[in-house]
Amino acid sequence: MLLLLPLLVQAAASAQAAATPATIAEKHYRQAAWAFYLQQPAQALETLQLAPQHDARTRLLEAGLYLQLSMPQHAIALIDTLLSDTAASPGALPQALKNVALLQFARYQLEQGNKTPARDYLKQVQITDDNAWLGQQLLLEQLINWPDITLPPAPEFERLRHQPEMPYIISNQALVLAQTDHSDTALDWLAQIRQQLKTSEGQGFWQLLFSGQWHLLSEPDGFIYPSAEHEALSDYVALTQAQLHIQRQEFAAADAILSNFAADSVLNRNALQLYSHILTEQRHVPALLAVLQQQIRLQPFSHTAWLAATRIGEQLERVLQVDDALGAYRWADQYYVQQAQQMQQQARPVEVGQLQQGLSAWQQLQISNDSQLFHLQQDILSVQQHLTAAAQRQLRLAQLQDVTNLKLTQQRQLLSSRLPQLRQQRDALQQQFSQLQQQISAAEQQPMPLSLWQGKPYQQLQRLDRAEQRLAVLQQHQQPLQNYPQRLNRLRGLLQWQYSNSAAERRWQRQKQLQQTAGVLEQLELQMAALARQGNKTERLQQVQQRLTQLSNHQQQLNLALLSKQQQLLAELNQQLQQRLQQQLATLNDLQRHNKESMARVMERVLLSSGTDNSGAGL
Amino acid sequence: MRVLLCSVLMWFSLLASAETAPVSDQLEQLKQQVIQLNRELFLLEEELLFPPQTQLAVFLSADTGQFFQLDSVELILNDKPVGAHLYTAQQWDALKRGAIQPLYKGNVKAGEHNLTAVFVGKGPDNRDYRRAVNYRFAKADDAVLLELQINDRSSDYQPDFVVQPWSND
């Protein structure tokens, strides 16, 4: 019906083509769309609500999802906020989208029987220059104000050319015209509608969102079945025409329409009813009997079928086929007894598990024909979905509790053993390092410290030191020293020269090594700090553990509340079904009594006529 | 025992407050609580199971699908298959309408990684089409969020497969 979604998709595609960096909020929005298209409105809502930013468009989607989830209060609260934003305010909703929301909420209020708020929402609709949503607006206006609707001087085919609601709008106008003694004009308008009918376009994203027609989404080629809708529209107009002809006592014209009515039409039952009326008026008894039998066959447990049962006898009685009439009345009597028995059998209290598929034909019929019962059924099923999902949620909670416990154990281990051990090792390393630094600085004060030598010069110096010590011992024992002291002094001088010559380079290397070691120790310190931070998560994990316990309890309470609410709704559904059963049994009883009276009357006539025949024969 | 008592008390208080409101409103309140519970559970799962320090998430999006129709996608992380998905017509339709599919979420160690995505489907002229795309990334403290994009390339009427990292800004 609307071209809004292709526009949105095009907008997204062009945004990608332009390679503009899309925000994370936009990504959340498109992930919500994924869940939405896969018919998971709860998942879509969750994704949308996790988005870091929300704009008017996401809030509109949120409102639509709330409506999908049968949460109208939340939807209305959101939509009212959105509508209160003036058009000039930054990020305000475009008028076209505002109109979608206003129209769908007006429809919702109307369906709830709240005409005043429906009218208020409708008043705020401002149709844009392209006339988008005009048809919806006019149709809703008609429904809210029925039968005081606006009547144009001529059907507005040109104005409503692109509006899928055109046939409904104009046929409604024709009906009002017929009620005000302008049935000629009405019939003329209806005839023109049939010529104007075109195949309708697919529904748009926003309309689907609010109308909740999920089943249409499952078609890969499009949102709706245009040909089926076309047929239904055509049949609707034809039926309205037939109705007007009947009002005008033009039974032949009505007959011409209805005798060719498609047997597989969704409006077949209404057509049969009108047709039986015409045939009764025209006294076409054989055809009428066929129609009445069709009604009985096609509409079990309905007032129409029950009435048809007794009417067969009436029609036969009318054409003076009293024996056949008596047989028909007897059959109707049996039929009523059977219907009552079947209804009582099929009206056993409903269980939740039966609501999806296990309902009896009678129960299914009651729920399909009554919006209150239907809503009750839907509410019970939606609660059941939550209850079914609760088991999965409980598993997720249990898994999270396990993970938290494991992490807490790891934390405790880290804090109690690993972290202190690592700290001890780090402290020991740092102590050794500072001692080494002190030793180096002390050695640097000496002219030629052995500790600062390394490699071959270190060995040479070590040997020289040993030789000097031996020389000192020899000196103490007054041994001849020859020229050893001079040679050793010369060697020391040589080593001193070598040491002085390479001192700068060795100092630089020493400083570099010290810096590297300091860097490694610093890195170790950082890693320790990171570990300590990990250790600090104990508190958060304990909070999470506590929260999970709370959530688990909350979930159990919710389950209890949901279960209780479901039982309450189920009791109400069963009570209402029982009320309907009693009402229908009473109706059936009245019809049966009426049928018995007719049967008695015919029997009397049969007896009288047979008595007359017998007396005649006797004479 | 204490928790049980509190729960029972809360349960009764919930019932008591609920009795005053219409059934539809009560039901809506309960549904809202379920939604909140789910949301909180999701956030805790993110925190505990997929912390940013290790999180790798892969998403998939498509253009209008003019030159390619996706049948399946396989994800290979560091030469090990980590995920695969077969697409229904409904899912492909959702992607063409602008939806983004959350394809994979997992944990990886800090350091260098290699992700390969293998796309299988129908290319131009309805021919069988198989294409792989590689992406190397370094995992640090922030979560790595990658979007596999299937774009229509009008210059040569071929599909284009791109890995686009998401910015956390």
PDB file of C-alpha atoms in Angstrom, chain A residues 122-382:
ATOM      1  CA  LEU A 122      -7.309  11.679  13.383  1.00  0.00           C
ATOM      2  CA  LYS A 123      -7.644  15.459  13.730  1.00  0.00           C
ATOM      3  CA  GLN A 124      -3.873  15.783  13.971  1.00  0.00           C
ATOM      4  CA  VAL A 125      -3.284  14.117  10.611  1.00  0.00           C
ATOM      5  CA  GLN A 126      -2.033  16.625   8.043  1.00  0.00           C
ATOM      6  CA  ILE A 127      -2.112  15.053   4.624  1.00  0.00           C
ATOM      7  CA  THR A 128       0.975  15.963   2.632  1.00  0.00           C
ATOM      8  CA  ASP A 129       0.973  17.268  -0.948  1.00  0.00           C
ATOM      9  CA  ASP A 130       1.414  13.801  -2.432  1.00  0.00           C
ATOM     10  CA  ASN A 131      -1.902  12.743  -0.814  1.00  0.00           C
ATOM     11  CA  ALA A 132      -0.193   9.793   0.899  1.00  0.00           C
ATOM     12  CA  TRP A 133      -2.490   8.243   3.517  1.00  0.00           C
ATOM     13  CA  LEU A 134      -5.500  10.230   2.325  1.00  0.00           C
ATOM     14  CA  GLY A 135      -7.509   7.045   1.792  1.00  0.00           C
ATOM     15  CA  GLN A 136      -6.747   5.781   5.280  1.00  0.00           C
ATOM     16  CA  GLN A 137      -7.745   9.121   6.751  1.00  0.00           C
ATOM     17  CA  LEU A 138     -11.066   9.271   4.911  1.00  0.00           C
ATOM     18  CA  LEU A 139     -11.930   5.665   5.696  1.00  0.00           C
ATOM     19  CA  LEU A 140     -11.213   6.135   9.386  1.00  0.00           C
ATOM     20  CA  GLU A 141     -13.282   9.316   9.393  1.00  0.00           C
ATOM     21  CA  GLN A 142     -16.183   7.318   7.964  1.00  0.00           C
ATOM     22  CA  LEU A 143     -15.796   4.540  10.529  1.00  0.00           C
ATOM     23  CA  ILE A 144     -15.617   6.966  13.438  1.00  0.00           C
ATOM     24  CA  ASN A 145     -18.524   9.135  12.315  1.00  0.00           C
ATOM     25  CA  TRP A 146     -20.730   6.410  10.774  1.00  0.00           C
ATOM     26  CA  PRO A 147     -23.412   6.994   9.505  1.00  0.00           C
ATOM     27  CA  ASP A 148     -22.884  10.782   9.578  1.00  0.00           C
ATOM     28  CA  ILE A 149     -20.233  10.799   6.907  1.00  0.00           C
ATOM     29  CA  THR A 150     -19.376  13.443   4.356  1.00  0.00           C
ATOM     30  CA  LEU A 151     -20.970  12.876   0.966  1.00  0.00           C
ATOM     31  CA  PRO A 152     -19.372  14.501  -2.061  1.00  0.00           C
ATOM     32  CA  PRO A 153     -21.607  15.523  -4.975  1.00  0.00           C
ATOM     33  CA  ALA A 154     -19.910  12.916  -7.199  1.00  0.00           C
ATOM     34  CA  PRO A 155     -17.651   9.924  -6.497  1.00  0.00           C
ATOM     35  CA  GLU A 156     -14.093  11.195  -6.104  1.00  0.00           C
ATOM     36  CA  PHE A 157     -12.340   8.652  -8.275  1.00  0.00           C
ATOM     37  CA  GLU A 158      -9.725  11.103  -9.486  1.00  0.00           C
ATOM     38  CA  ARG A 159      -8.828  12.335  -5.997  1.00  0.00           C
ATOM     39  CA  LEU A 160      -8.669   8.790  -4.624  1.00  0.00           C
ATOM     40  CA  ARG A 161      -7.012   7.284  -7.695  1.00  0.00           C
ATOM     41  CA  HIS A 162      -3.899   6.173  -5.801  1.00  0.00           C
ATOM     42  CA  GLN A 163      -5.668   5.228  -2.607  1.00  0.00           C
ATOM     43  CA  PRO A 164      -6.188   1.489  -2.008  1.00  0.00           C
ATOM     44  CA  GLU A 165      -9.098   2.315   0.288  1.00  0.00           C
ATOM     45  CA  MET A 166     -11.045   3.960  -2.552  1.00  0.00           C
ATOM     46  CA  PRO A 167     -13.624   1.129  -3.041  1.00  0.00           C
ATOM     47  CA  TYR A 168     -14.438   1.050   0.663  1.00  0.00           C
ATOM     48  CA  ILE A 169     -14.774   4.831   0.911  1.00  0.00           C
ATOM     49  CA  ILE A 170     -17.056   5.171  -2.069  1.00  0.00           C
ATOM     50  CA  SER A 171     -19.133   2.091  -1.284  1.00  0.00           C
ATOM     51  CA  ASN A 172     -19.668   3.450   2.232  1.00  0.00           C
ATOM     52  CA  GLN A 173     -20.829   6.707   0.692  1.00  0.00           C
ATOM     53  CA  ALA A 174     -23.140   4.736  -1.605  1.00  0.00           C
ATOM     54  CA  LEU A 175     -24.620   2.910   1.391  1.00  0.00           C
ATOM     55  CA  VAL A 176     -25.385   6.199   3.117  1.00  0.00           C
ATOM     56  CA  LEU A 177     -26.867   7.554  -0.113  1.00  0.00           C
ATOM     57  CA  ALA A 178     -29.116   4.486  -0.304  1.00  0.00           C
ATOM     58  CA  GLN A 179     -30.235   5.030   3.278  1.00  0.00           C
ATOM     59  CA  THR A 180     -31.213   8.598   2.406  1.00  0.00           C
ATOM     60  CA  ASP A 181     -33.433   7.522  -0.497  1.00  0.00           C
ATOM     61  CA  HIS A 182     -30.823   8.065  -3.206  1.00  0.00           C
ATOM     62  CA  SER A 183     -30.453   4.451  -4.131  1.00  0.00           C
ATOM     63  CA  ASP A 184     -30.246   5.210  -7.875  1.00  0.00           C
ATOM     64  CA  THR A 185     -27.169   7.318  -7.314  1.00  0.00           C
ATOM     65  CA  ALA A 186     -25.813   4.707  -4.927  1.00  0.00           C
ATOM     66  CA  LEU A 187     -26.143   1.932  -7.502  1.00  0.00           C
ATOM     67  CA  ASP A 188     -24.562   4.145 -10.123  1.00  0.00           C
ATOM     68  CA  TRP A 189     -21.590   4.836  -7.866  1.00  0.00           C
ATOM     69  CA  LEU A 190     -21.182   1.155  -7.060  1.00  0.00           C
ATOM     70  CA  ALA A 191     -21.224   0.254 -10.754  1.00  0.00           C
ATOM     71  CA  GLN A 192     -18.491   2.833 -11.353  1.00  0.00           C
ATOM     72  CA  ILE A 193     -16.348   1.432  -8.518  1.00  0.00           C
ATOM     73  CA  ARG A 194     -16.180  -1.987 -10.158  1.00  0.00           C
ATOM     74  CA  GLN A 195     -14.765  -0.400 -13.284  1.00  0.00           C
ATOM     75  CA  GLN A 196     -12.198   1.522 -11.292  1.00  0.00           C
ATOM     76  CA  LEU A 197     -10.819  -1.399  -9.295  1.00  0.00           C
ATOM     77  CA  LYS A 198      -7.089  -1.868  -9.770  1.00  0.00           C
ATOM     78  CA  THR A 199      -4.581  -4.202  -8.274  1.00  0.00           C
ATOM     79  CA  SER A 200      -3.335  -2.718  -5.036  1.00  0.00           C
ATOM     80  CA  GLU A 201       0.284  -2.175  -4.119  1.00  0.00           C
ATOM     81  CA  GLY A 202       2.236  -3.847  -1.304  1.00  0.00           C
ATOM     82  CA  GLN A 203       2.083  -2.626   2.252  1.00  0.00           C
ATOM     83  CA  GLY A 204       4.859  -0.446   3.553  1.00  0.00           C
ATOM     84  CA  PHE A 205       7.178  -1.079   6.477  1.00  0.00           C
ATOM     85  CA  TRP A 206       5.499   1.275   8.907  1.00  0.00           C
ATOM     86  CA  GLN A 207       1.994   0.162   8.074  1.00  0.00           C
ATOM     87  CA  LEU A 208       2.984  -3.470   8.549  1.00  0.00           C
ATOM     88  CA  LEU A 209       4.614  -2.605  11.814  1.00  0.00           C
ATOM     89  CA  PHE A 210       1.485  -1.062  13.253  1.00  0.00           C
ATOM     90  CA  SER A 211      -1.145  -3.233  11.608  1.00  0.00           C
ATOM     91  CA  GLY A 212       0.529  -6.428  12.832  1.00  0.00           C
ATOM     92  CA  GLN A 213      -0.212  -8.412   9.690  1.00  0.00           C
ATOM     93  CA  TRP A 214       2.747 -10.695  10.197  1.00  0.00           C
ATOM     94  CA  HIS A 215       1.444 -13.503   8.062  1.00  0.00           C
ATOM     95  CA  LEU A 216       1.754 -11.283   5.037  1.00  0.00           C
ATOM     96  CA  LEU A 217       5.445 -10.834   5.682  1.00  0.00           C
ATOM     97  CA  SER A 218       6.199 -14.483   5.141  1.00  0.00           C
ATOM     98  CA  GLU A 219       5.725 -14.121   1.400  1.00  0.00           C
ATOM     99  CA  PRO A 220       9.097 -13.596  -0.216  1.00  0.00           C
ATOM    100  CA  ASP A 221       7.677 -11.919  -3.282  1.00  0.00           C
ATOM    101  CA  GLY A 222       5.729  -9.243  -1.489  1.00  0.00           C
ATOM    102  CA  PHE A 223       3.740  -8.247   1.505  1.00  0.00           C
ATOM    103  CA  ILE A 224       0.204  -8.979   0.320  1.00  0.00           C
ATOM    104  CA  TYR A 225      -1.707 -11.055  -2.178  1.00  0.00           C
ATOM    105  CA  PRO A 226      -2.938  -8.396  -4.545  1.00  0.00           C
ATOM    106  CA  SER A 227      -5.134 -10.674  -6.667  1.00  0.00           C
ATOM    107  CA  ALA A 228      -6.912 -12.108  -3.611  1.00  0.00           C
ATOM    108  CA  GLU A 229      -7.554  -8.636  -2.268  1.00  0.00           C
ATOM    109  CA  HIS A 230      -8.793  -7.569  -5.677  1.00  0.00           C
ATOM    110  CA  GLU A 231     -11.269 -10.463  -5.743  1.00  0.00           C
ATOM    111  CA  ALA A 232     -12.475  -9.711  -2.246  1.00  0.00           C
ATOM    112  CA  LEU A 233     -13.005  -6.041  -3.097  1.00  0.00           C
ATOM    113  CA  SER A 234     -14.903  -6.887  -6.215  1.00  0.00           C
ATOM    114  CA  ASP A 235     -17.114  -9.319  -4.280  1.00  0.00           C
ATOM    115  CA  TYR A 236     -17.690  -6.731  -1.571  1.00  0.00           C
ATOM    116  CA  VAL A 237     -18.908  -4.161  -4.080  1.00  0.00           C
ATOM    117  CA  ALA A 238     -21.092  -6.769  -5.793  1.00  0.00           C
ATOM    118  CA  LEU A 239     -22.616  -7.744  -2.487  1.00  0.00           C
ATOM    119  CA  THR A 240     -23.340  -4.112  -1.642  1.00  0.00           C
ATOM    120  CA  GLN A 241     -25.009  -3.714  -5.034  1.00  0.00           C
ATOM    121  CA  ALA A 242     -27.136  -6.804  -4.418  1.00  0.00           C
ATOM    122  CA  GLN A 243     -28.101  -5.466  -1.008  1.00  0.00           C
ATOM    123  CA  LEU A 244     -29.242  -2.184  -2.546  1.00  0.00           C
ATOM    124  CA  HIS A 245     -31.223  -4.021  -5.217  1.00  0.00           C
ATOM    125  CA  ILE A 246     -32.967  -6.014  -2.504  1.00  0.00           C
ATOM    126  CA  GLN A 247     -33.783  -2.827  -0.637  1.00  0.00           C
ATOM    127  CA  ARG A 248     -35.331  -1.538  -3.844  1.00  0.00           C
ATOM    128  CA  GLN A 249     -37.261  -4.824  -4.274  1.00  0.00           C
ATOM    129  CA  GLU A 250     -35.356  -5.434  -7.529  1.00  0.00           C
ATOM    130  CA  PHE A 251     -34.979  -9.119  -6.880  1.00  0.00           C
ATOM    131  CA  ALA A 252     -34.167 -10.087 -10.454  1.00  0.00           C
ATOM    132  CA  ALA A 253     -31.178  -7.710 -10.507  1.00  0.00           C
ATOM    133  CA  ALA A 254     -29.994  -8.971  -7.126  1.00  0.00           C
ATOM    134  CA  ASP A 255     -30.506 -12.541  -8.306  1.00  0.00           C
ATOM    135  CA  ALA A 256     -28.375 -11.852 -11.385  1.00  0.00           C
ATOM    136  CA  ILE A 257     -25.512 -10.720  -9.173  1.00  0.00           C
ATOM    137  CA  LEU A 258     -25.809 -13.384  -6.499  1.00  0.00           C
ATOM    138  CA  SER A 259     -26.417 -16.392  -8.712  1.00  0.00           C
ATOM    139  CA  ASN A 260     -22.989 -15.748 -10.255  1.00  0.00           C
ATOM    140  CA  PHE A 261     -21.267 -15.088  -6.958  1.00  0.00           C
ATOM    141  CA  ALA A 262     -17.994 -17.007  -6.584  1.00  0.00           C
ATOM    142  CA  ALA A 263     -18.416 -20.070  -4.392  1.00  0.00           C
ATOM    143  CA  ASP A 264     -14.905 -19.664  -2.967  1.00  0.00           C
ATOM    144  CA  SER A 265     -15.334 -16.003  -2.105  1.00  0.00           C
ATOM    145  CA  VAL A 266     -14.529 -14.897   1.439  1.00  0.00           C
ATOM    146  CA  LEU A 267     -17.966 -13.258   1.435  1.00  0.00           C
ATOM    147  CA  ASN A 268     -19.727 -16.439   0.355  1.00  0.00           C
ATOM    148  CA  ARG A 269     -21.733 -16.744   3.577  1.00  0.00           C
ATOM    149  CA  ASN A 270     -23.113 -13.212   3.313  1.00  0.00           C
ATOM    150  CA  ALA A 271     -23.968 -13.853  -0.303  1.00  0.00           C
ATOM    151  CA  LEU A 272     -25.832 -17.059   0.573  1.00  0.00           C
ATOM    152  CA  GLN A 273     -27.842 -15.213   3.185  1.00  0.00           C
ATOM    153  CA  LEU A 274     -28.895 -12.514   0.733  1.00  0.00           C
ATOM    154  CA  TYR A 275     -29.601 -15.116  -1.914  1.00  0.00           C
ATOM    155  CA  SER A 276     -31.836 -17.136   0.369  1.00  0.00           C
ATOM    156  CA  HIS A 277     -33.745 -13.936   1.120  1.00  0.00           C
ATOM    157  CA  ILE A 278     -34.305 -13.265  -2.594  1.00  0.00           C
ATOM    158  CA  LEU A 279     -35.329 -16.820  -3.302  1.00  0.00           C
ATOM    159  CA  THR A 280     -37.806 -16.695  -0.443  1.00  0.00           C
ATOM    160  CA  GLU A 281     -39.273 -13.505  -1.807  1.00  0.00           C
ATOM    161  CA  GLN A 282     -39.383 -14.946  -5.310  1.00  0.00           C
ATOM    162  CA  ARG A 283     -40.726 -18.305  -4.089  1.00  0.00           C
ATOM    163  CA  HIS A 284     -38.068 -20.251  -5.963  1.00  0.00           C
ATOM    164  CA  VAL A 285     -38.434 -23.154  -3.591  1.00  0.00           C
ATOM    165  CA  PRO A 286     -36.142 -25.782  -5.186  1.00  0.00           C
ATOM    166  CA  ALA A 287     -33.282 -23.289  -5.472  1.00  0.00           C
ATOM    167  CA  LEU A 288     -34.002 -21.985  -1.986  1.00  0.00           C
ATOM    168  CA  LEU A 289     -33.904 -25.473  -0.517  1.00  0.00           C
ATOM    169  CA  ALA A 290     -30.479 -25.972  -2.098  1.00  0.00           C
ATOM    170  CA  VAL A 291     -29.264 -22.674  -0.641  1.00  0.00           C
ATOM    171  CA  LEU A 292     -30.613 -23.532   2.812  1.00  0.00           C
ATOM    172  CA  GLN A 293     -28.869 -26.889   2.687  1.00  0.00           C
ATOM    173  CA  GLN A 294     -25.665 -25.127   1.680  1.00  0.00           C
ATOM    174  CA  GLN A 295     -26.018 -22.812   4.671  1.00  0.00           C
ATOM    175  CA  ILE A 296     -26.512 -25.756   6.996  1.00  0.00           C
ATOM    176  CA  ARG A 297     -23.492 -27.486   5.550  1.00  0.00           C
ATOM    177  CA  LEU A 298     -21.177 -24.495   5.433  1.00  0.00           C
ATOM    178  CA  GLN A 299     -22.095 -22.794   8.679  1.00  0.00           C
ATOM    179  CA  PRO A 300     -22.435 -25.327  11.474  1.00  0.00           C
ATOM    180  CA  PHE A 301     -23.311 -24.000  14.938  1.00  0.00           C
ATOM    181  CA  SER A 302     -24.573 -20.756  13.424  1.00  0.00           C
ATOM    182  CA  HIS A 303     -27.931 -19.087  13.824  1.00  0.00           C
ATOM    183  CA  THR A 304     -28.183 -18.915  10.023  1.00  0.00           C
ATOM    184  CA  ALA A 305     -27.870 -22.706   9.706  1.00  0.00           C
ATOM    185  CA  TRP A 306     -30.381 -23.319  12.523  1.00  0.00           C
ATOM    186  CA  LEU A 307     -32.861 -20.965  10.938  1.00  0.00           C
ATOM    187  CA  ALA A 308     -32.286 -22.620   7.572  1.00  0.00           C
ATOM    188  CA  ALA A 309     -33.140 -25.999   9.096  1.00  0.00           C
ATOM    189  CA  THR A 310     -36.654 -24.954  10.070  1.00  0.00           C
ATOM    190  CA  ARG A 311     -37.092 -22.841   6.956  1.00  0.00           C
ATOM    191  CA  ILE A 312     -36.807 -25.912   4.719  1.00  0.00           C
ATOM    192  CA  GLY A 313     -39.937 -27.282   6.332  1.00  0.00           C
ATOM    193  CA  GLU A 314     -41.618 -23.884   6.146  1.00  0.00           C
ATOM    194  CA  GLN A 315     -40.923 -23.576   2.424  1.00  0.00           C
ATOM    195  CA  LEU A 316     -42.247 -27.059   1.741  1.00  0.00           C
ATOM    196  CA  GLU A 317     -45.309 -26.301   3.838  1.00  0.00           C
ATOM    197  CA  ARG A 318     -45.764 -23.106   1.885  1.00  0.00           C
ATOM    198  CA  VAL A 319     -45.968 -25.012  -1.378  1.00  0.00           C
ATOM    199  CA  LEU A 320     -48.359 -27.455   0.270  1.00  0.00           C
ATOM    200  CA  GLN A 321     -45.997 -30.442   0.215  1.00  0.00           C
ATOM    201  CA  VAL A 322     -47.120 -31.316   3.734  1.00  0.00           C
ATOM    202  CA  ASP A 323     -45.619 -34.792   3.862  1.00  0.00           C
ATOM    203  CA  ASP A 324     -42.247 -33.455   2.769  1.00  0.00           C
ATOM    204  CA  ALA A 325     -42.675 -30.546   5.158  1.00  0.00           C
ATOM    205  CA  LEU A 326     -43.362 -32.936   8.022  1.00  0.00           C
ATOM    206  CA  GLY A 327     -40.268 -34.928   7.097  1.00  0.00           C
ATOM    207  CA  ALA A 328     -38.208 -31.721   6.959  1.00  0.00           C
ATOM    208  CA  TYR A 329     -39.494 -30.561  10.357  1.00  0.00           C
ATOM    209  CA  ARG A 330     -38.662 -33.967  11.835  1.00  0.00           C
ATOM    210  CA  TRP A 331     -35.205 -33.782  10.318  1.00  0.00           C
ATOM    211  CA  ALA A 332     -34.773 -30.237  11.729  1.00  0.00           C
ATOM    212  CA  ASP A 333     -35.839 -31.463  15.167  1.00  0.00           C
ATOM    213  CA  GLN A 334     -33.188 -34.176  15.037  1.00  0.00           C
ATOM    214  CA  TYR A 335     -30.693 -31.647  13.730  1.00  0.00           C
ATOM    215  CA  TYR A 336     -31.335 -29.337  16.691  1.00  0.00           C
ATOM    216  CA  VAL A 337     -30.869 -32.198  19.144  1.00  0.00           C
ATOM    217  CA  GLN A 338     -27.614 -33.180  17.444  1.00  0.00           C
ATOM    218  CA  GLN A 339     -26.368 -29.600  17.380  1.00  0.00           C
ATOM    219  CA  ALA A 340     -27.128 -29.187  21.089  1.00  0.00           C
ATOM    220  CA  GLN A 341     -25.329 -32.431  21.898  1.00  0.00           C
ATOM    221  CA  GLN A 342     -22.329 -31.555  19.761  1.00  0.00           C
ATOM    222  CA  MET A 343     -22.121 -28.092  21.261  1.00  0.00           C
ATOM    223  CA  GLN A 344     -22.191 -29.478  24.782  1.00  0.00           C
ATOM    224  CA  GLN A 345     -19.533 -32.011  23.885  1.00  0.00           C
ATOM    225  CA  GLN A 346     -17.344 -29.427  22.190  1.00  0.00           C
ATOM    226  CA  ALA A 347     -17.762 -26.755  24.850  1.00  0.00           C
ATOM    227  CA  ARG A 348     -15.631 -28.522  27.443  1.00  0.00           C
ATOM    228  CA  PRO A 349     -13.286 -26.154  29.338  1.00  0.00           C
ATOM    229  CA  VAL A 350     -10.328 -25.106  27.252  1.00  0.00           C
ATOM    230  CA  GLU A 351      -6.734 -25.772  28.373  1.00  0.00           C
ATOM    231  CA  VAL A 352      -3.832 -23.532  27.398  1.00  0.00           C
ATOM    232  CA  GLY A 353      -2.275 -26.254  25.263  1.00  0.00           C
ATOM    233  CA  GLN A 354      -5.433 -26.488  23.161  1.00  0.00           C
ATOM    234  CA  LEU A 355      -5.551 -22.816  22.280  1.00  0.00           C
ATOM    235  CA  GLN A 356      -3.091 -23.019  19.435  1.00  0.00           C
ATOM    236  CA  GLN A 357      -4.439 -26.050  17.612  1.00  0.00           C
ATOM    237  CA  GLY A 358      -6.547 -28.286  19.795  1.00  0.00           C
ATOM    238  CA  LEU A 359      -9.789 -26.294  19.932  1.00  0.00           C
ATOM    239  CA  SER A 360     -13.041 -27.918  18.943  1.00  0.00           C
ATOM    240  CA  ALA A 361     -14.872 -26.609  15.896  1.00  0.00           C
ATOM    241  CA  TRP A 362     -17.453 -24.874  18.081  1.00  0.00           C
ATOM    242  CA  GLN A 363     -14.822 -23.243  20.275  1.00  0.00           C
ATOM    243  CA  GLN A 364     -12.820 -22.157  17.237  1.00  0.00           C
ATOM    244  CA  LEU A 365     -15.940 -20.628  15.722  1.00  0.00           C
ATOM    245  CA  GLN A 366     -16.774 -18.681  18.864  1.00  0.00           C
ATOM    246  CA  ILE A 367     -13.256 -17.298  19.145  1.00  0.00           C
ATOM    247  CA  SER A 368     -13.070 -16.348  15.464  1.00  0.00           C
ATOM    248  CA  ASN A 369     -16.407 -14.562  15.566  1.00  0.00           C
ATOM    249  CA  ASP A 370     -15.938 -12.591  18.761  1.00  0.00           C
ATOM    250  CA  SER A 371     -13.200  -9.998  19.105  1.00  0.00           C
ATOM    251  CA  GLN A 372     -13.315 -10.140  22.898  1.00  0.00           C
ATOM    252  CA  LEU A 373     -12.757 -13.893  22.929  1.00  0.00           C
ATOM    253  CA  PHE A 374     -10.123 -13.548  20.253  1.00  0.00           C
ATOM    254  CA  HIS A 375      -8.207 -10.981  22.312  1.00  0.00           C
ATOM    255  CA  LEU A 376      -8.458 -13.215  25.361  1.00  0.00           C
ATOM    256  CA  GLN A 377      -7.016 -16.089  23.349  1.00  0.00           C
ATOM    257  CA  GLN A 378      -4.201 -13.904  22.033  1.00  0.00           C
ATOM    258  CA  ASP A 379      -3.383 -12.636  25.536  1.00  0.00           C
ATOM    259  CA  ILE A 380      -3.230 -16.176  26.919  1.00  0.00           C
ATOM    260  CA  LEU A 381      -0.988 -17.269  24.047  1.00  0.00           C
ATOM    261  CA  SER A 382       1.332 -14.295  24.484  1.00  0.00           C
TER     262      SER A 382
END
